[in-house]
Amino acid sequence: MASFTSPESNGPGAAPAFDVCELDVAEDATAAAVHRIGRRAYAVEAELIGFDGIPPLRESLAEMRVQPLRWLGATLADDGRIAAFLAWRSPADANIVDIDRVCVDPAWFRHGLASRLIGRLLVDLAPIGDVRVSTGADNIPAVALYEGLGFSRVGIIEPAPGLRVAEFLLTRN
C-alpha cells in the first residue's frame, strides 16, 4: 500500500496522509462508502454541468456492485475511511484501459486525490495500453485534471439532451 501526504501538508493543521489500495465492493461497508462518495461527487458534477441525470446518481448500491469494474481507493491513513476512488475496466482482448469513474468526496476536494489515484493506476495497475476517460464537458475541474495529466480531448458527444460529455484519450506506447 502506497502512503502519501497531500501537497499542502507542511506544518500545523496539515492535511492527513492517505493510503492508496484496491477496494473490494463485495464488502458491505466498502460498497456503501463508495456508493455514498460517488453520489456526493456526482451531485457536485451535476451542479457544475447543469444536468442531474448522470447515470451513477441514479444507480442503486446493488447496481453499482455488479459492474464489471476494478476499484482503487484513497483512504485516510489514520482510520481507513475512503476519501476518493477510481473504477476502471481493461478488457482482456483490448490494449486499452477504460476509466469508468473518478470520484472524490467533496470534503476532500483539492487534496490531489484524483491525480494520485490516476497516477497509481497508470504506473502500477495498468502500465500499458491507451487510457480512455470522459466527463461532463462543462466540468472544468475534471477537464483541467485530465488535460494536466496528458490526456487529449478526442471528442464531445451528447448522449442525452442537454448532456455534453467530453471524451479523453491518453496514448501510451
mmCIF file of C-alpha atoms in Angstrom:
data_model
loop_
_atom_site.group_PDB
_atom_site.id
_atom_site.type_symbol
_atom_site.label_atom_id
_atom_site.label_comp_id
_atom_site.label_asym_id
_atom_site.label_seq_id
_atom_site.Cartn_x
_atom_site.Cartn_y
_atom_site.Cartn_z
ATOM 1 C CA MET A 1 0.000 0.000 0.000
ATOM 2 C CA ALA A 2 1.396 3.397 -1.007
ATOM 3 C CA SER A 3 1.060 6.106 1.617
ATOM 4 C CA PHE A 4 1.222 9.771 0.730
ATOM 5 C CA THR A 5 0.533 13.146 2.196
ATOM 6 C CA SER A 6 -1.172 15.839 0.185
ATOM 7 C CA PRO A 7 0.979 18.708 -1.121
ATOM 8 C CA GLU A 8 -0.471 21.077 1.476
ATOM 9 C CA SER A 9 0.981 19.071 4.354
ATOM 10 C CA ASN A 10 3.788 21.183 5.734
ATOM 11 C CA GLY A 11 3.138 22.043 9.327
ATOM 12 C CA PRO A 12 0.449 22.514 11.935
ATOM 13 C CA GLY A 13 -3.036 21.806 10.668
ATOM 14 C CA ALA A 14 -1.510 19.836 7.811
ATOM 15 C CA ALA A 15 -3.652 17.590 5.671
ATOM 16 C CA PRO A 16 -3.687 13.927 6.669
ATOM 17 C CA ALA A 17 -1.807 11.165 4.922
ATOM 18 C CA PHE A 18 -3.665 8.804 2.605
ATOM 19 C CA ASP A 19 -3.103 5.214 1.542
ATOM 20 C CA VAL A 20 -3.925 4.028 -1.966
ATOM 21 C CA CYS A 21 -5.194 0.486 -2.276
ATOM 22 C CA GLU A 22 -7.558 -1.667 -4.286
ATOM 23 C CA LEU A 23 -11.088 -1.779 -2.904
ATOM 24 C CA ASP A 24 -13.429 -4.757 -2.721
ATOM 25 C CA VAL A 25 -17.044 -3.676 -3.234
ATOM 26 C CA ALA A 26 -18.153 -7.179 -2.225
ATOM 27 C CA GLU A 27 -17.511 -5.938 1.330
ATOM 28 C CA ASP A 28 -20.677 -4.215 2.551
ATOM 29 C CA ALA A 29 -19.016 -1.290 4.336
ATOM 30 C CA THR A 30 -16.693 -0.600 1.409
ATOM 31 C CA ALA A 31 -19.526 -0.729 -1.123
ATOM 32 C CA ALA A 32 -21.695 1.582 0.982
ATOM 33 C CA ALA A 33 -18.869 4.110 1.364
ATOM 34 C CA VAL A 34 -18.042 4.034 -2.350
ATOM 35 C CA HIS A 35 -21.714 4.442 -3.270
ATOM 36 C CA ARG A 36 -22.155 7.362 -0.859
ATOM 37 C CA ILE A 37 -18.998 9.145 -2.064
ATOM 38 C CA GLY A 38 -19.970 8.600 -5.693
ATOM 39 C CA ARG A 39 -23.374 10.149 -5.134
ATOM 40 C CA ARG A 40 -21.874 13.134 -3.337
ATOM 41 C CA ALA A 41 -19.243 13.686 -6.035
ATOM 42 C CA TYR A 42 -21.694 13.268 -8.919
ATOM 43 C CA ALA A 43 -24.118 15.697 -7.253
ATOM 44 C CA VAL A 44 -21.375 18.333 -7.434
ATOM 45 C CA GLU A 45 -20.697 17.469 -11.086
ATOM 46 C CA ALA A 46 -24.436 17.646 -11.857
ATOM 47 C CA GLU A 47 -24.480 21.170 -10.465
ATOM 48 C CA LEU A 48 -21.390 22.151 -12.477
ATOM 49 C CA ILE A 49 -22.732 20.857 -15.776
ATOM 50 C CA GLY A 50 -26.403 21.684 -15.216
ATOM 51 C CA PHE A 51 -27.602 18.107 -15.726
ATOM 52 C CA ASP A 52 -28.878 15.881 -12.919
ATOM 53 C CA GLY A 53 -29.397 12.734 -14.991
ATOM 54 C CA ILE A 54 -25.836 11.435 -14.610
ATOM 55 C CA PRO A 55 -26.333 7.628 -14.538
ATOM 56 C CA PRO A 56 -24.331 6.913 -11.338
ATOM 57 C CA LEU A 57 -26.538 9.409 -9.471
ATOM 58 C CA ARG A 58 -29.474 7.095 -10.111
ATOM 59 C CA GLU A 59 -27.577 3.836 -9.657
ATOM 60 C CA SER A 60 -28.527 1.685 -6.682
ATOM 61 C CA LEU A 61 -25.923 0.128 -4.432
ATOM 62 C CA ALA A 62 -26.749 -3.298 -5.898
ATOM 63 C CA GLU A 63 -26.362 -1.993 -9.470
ATOM 64 C CA MET A 64 -23.009 -0.425 -8.613
ATOM 65 C CA ARG A 65 -21.702 -3.628 -7.064
ATOM 66 C CA VAL A 66 -22.362 -5.780 -10.138
ATOM 67 C CA GLN A 67 -20.492 -3.501 -12.538
ATOM 68 C CA PRO A 68 -17.534 -5.380 -14.097
ATOM 69 C CA LEU A 69 -15.044 -2.905 -12.657
ATOM 70 C CA ARG A 70 -11.920 -2.874 -10.541
ATOM 71 C CA TRP A 71 -11.821 -0.306 -7.775
ATOM 72 C CA LEU A 72 -8.944 1.741 -6.349
ATOM 73 C CA GLY A 73 -9.330 3.953 -3.290
ATOM 74 C CA ALA A 74 -7.570 6.701 -1.395
ATOM 75 C CA THR A 75 -8.137 6.047 2.292
ATOM 76 C CA LEU A 76 -7.199 8.092 5.314
ATOM 77 C CA ALA A 77 -4.054 6.519 6.733
ATOM 78 C CA ASP A 78 -5.133 7.001 10.353
ATOM 79 C CA ASP A 79 -8.552 5.334 10.201
ATOM 80 C CA GLY A 80 -9.022 3.759 6.752
ATOM 81 C CA ARG A 81 -12.031 5.859 5.733
ATOM 82 C CA ILE A 82 -12.373 6.156 1.967
ATOM 83 C CA ALA A 83 -11.933 9.729 0.708
ATOM 84 C CA ALA A 84 -11.853 9.047 -3.051
ATOM 85 C CA PHE A 85 -12.000 6.216 -5.550
ATOM 86 C CA LEU A 86 -11.445 5.332 -9.161
ATOM 87 C CA ALA A 87 -13.087 2.472 -11.059
ATOM 88 C CA TRP A 88 -11.807 1.002 -14.307
ATOM 89 C CA ARG A 89 -12.006 -1.896 -16.687
ATOM 90 C CA SER A 90 -9.467 -3.293 -19.070
ATOM 91 C CA PRO A 91 -10.996 -5.790 -21.495
ATOM 92 C CA ALA A 92 -8.774 -8.842 -21.912
ATOM 93 C CA ASP A 93 -8.985 -8.651 -25.693
ATOM 94 C CA ALA A 94 -8.098 -4.961 -25.969
ATOM 95 C CA ASN A 95 -4.990 -2.931 -25.264
ATOM 96 C CA ILE A 96 -6.999 -0.157 -23.619
ATOM 97 C CA VAL A 97 -7.990 0.890 -20.120
ATOM 98 C CA ASP A 98 -11.400 2.490 -19.608
ATOM 99 C CA ILE A 99 -11.665 4.682 -16.531
ATOM 100 C CA ASP A 100 -15.343 4.442 -15.667
ATOM 101 C CA ARG A 101 -15.462 6.858 -12.753
ATOM 102 C CA VAL A 102 -13.208 9.067 -10.643
ATOM 103 C CA CYS A 103 -14.915 10.366 -7.506
ATOM 104 C CA VAL A 104 -13.598 12.430 -4.628
ATOM 105 C CA ASP A 105 -15.724 13.095 -1.571
ATOM 106 C CA PRO A 106 -16.369 16.866 -1.675
ATOM 107 C CA ALA A 107 -14.890 17.136 1.834
ATOM 108 C CA TRP A 108 -11.556 16.099 0.275
ATOM 109 C CA PHE A 109 -11.578 18.190 -2.918
ATOM 110 C CA ARG A 110 -8.287 19.899 -3.798
ATOM 111 C CA HIS A 111 -6.054 17.423 -1.970
ATOM 112 C CA GLY A 112 -4.678 15.852 -5.168
ATOM 113 C CA LEU A 113 -6.522 12.576 -4.623
ATOM 114 C CA ALA A 114 -7.836 12.155 -8.181
ATOM 115 C CA SER A 115 -4.341 12.763 -9.591
ATOM 116 C CA ARG A 116 -2.826 10.282 -7.160
ATOM 117 C CA LEU A 117 -5.385 7.595 -7.987
ATOM 118 C CA ILE A 118 -4.941 8.026 -11.740
ATOM 119 C CA GLY A 119 -1.159 8.045 -11.330
ATOM 120 C CA ARG A 120 -1.238 4.809 -9.347
ATOM 121 C CA LEU A 121 -3.479 3.187 -11.941
ATOM 122 C CA LEU A 122 -1.248 4.245 -14.828
ATOM 123 C CA VAL A 123 2.047 3.266 -13.209
ATOM 124 C CA ASP A 124 1.274 0.179 -11.125
ATOM 125 C CA LEU A 125 -2.027 -1.425 -12.098
ATOM 126 C CA ALA A 126 -2.368 -0.727 -15.828
ATOM 127 C CA PRO A 127 1.083 0.313 -17.038
ATOM 128 C CA ILE A 128 0.460 -0.459 -20.722
ATOM 129 C CA GLY A 129 -2.235 0.419 -23.206
ATOM 130 C CA ASP A 130 -4.088 3.570 -24.044
ATOM 131 C CA VAL A 131 -6.460 5.038 -21.467
ATOM 132 C CA ARG A 132 -9.932 6.481 -22.081
ATOM 133 C CA VAL A 133 -11.975 8.638 -19.738
ATOM 134 C CA SER A 134 -14.906 11.007 -20.096
ATOM 135 C CA THR A 135 -16.534 13.758 -18.057
ATOM 136 C CA GLY A 136 -19.158 16.422 -18.418
ATOM 137 C CA ALA A 137 -17.778 18.908 -20.957
ATOM 138 C CA ASP A 138 -18.608 21.769 -18.586
ATOM 139 C CA ASN A 139 -16.916 20.125 -15.586
ATOM 140 C CA ILE A 140 -13.948 22.490 -15.751
ATOM 141 C CA PRO A 141 -12.025 20.974 -12.792
ATOM 142 C CA ALA A 142 -12.201 17.451 -14.286
ATOM 143 C CA VAL A 143 -11.315 18.680 -17.789
ATOM 144 C CA ALA A 144 -8.293 20.513 -16.341
ATOM 145 C CA LEU A 145 -7.277 17.397 -14.392
ATOM 146 C CA TYR A 146 -7.303 15.125 -17.438
ATOM 147 C CA GLU A 147 -5.576 17.646 -19.692
ATOM 148 C CA GLY A 148 -2.983 18.300 -16.975
ATOM 149 C CA LEU A 149 -2.240 14.568 -16.808
ATOM 150 C CA GLY A 150 -1.581 14.427 -20.558
ATOM 151 C CA PHE A 151 -4.948 13.228 -21.843
ATOM 152 C CA SER A 152 -6.084 14.695 -25.177
ATOM 153 C CA ARG A 153 -9.692 15.639 -25.810
ATOM 154 C CA VAL A 154 -10.817 13.452 -28.702
ATOM 155 C CA GLY A 155 -14.450 14.456 -28.950
ATOM 156 C CA ILE A 156 -17.651 15.665 -27.410
ATOM 157 C CA ILE A 157 -20.799 13.568 -27.508
ATOM 158 C CA GLU A 158 -24.349 14.309 -26.410
ATOM 159 C CA PRO A 159 -25.708 11.016 -25.029
ATOM 160 C CA ALA A 160 -28.848 12.731 -23.719
ATOM 161 C CA PRO A 161 -30.465 16.076 -24.488
ATOM 162 C CA GLY A 162 -28.599 18.738 -22.506
ATOM 163 C CA LEU A 163 -25.688 16.483 -21.587
ATOM 164 C CA ARG A 164 -22.407 17.193 -23.347
ATOM 165 C CA VAL A 165 -19.668 14.715 -22.488
ATOM 166 C CA ALA A 166 -16.011 15.331 -23.296
ATOM 167 C CA GLU A 167 -14.052 12.212 -24.206
ATOM 168 C CA PHE A 168 -10.323 11.995 -23.496
ATOM 169 C CA LEU A 169 -7.560 9.610 -24.555
ATOM 170 C CA LEU A 170 -4.081 9.089 -23.184
ATOM 171 C CA THR A 171 -1.974 7.364 -25.817
ATOM 172 C CA ARG A 172 0.899 5.303 -24.435
ATOM 173 C CA ASN A 173 3.486 3.116 -26.149
#
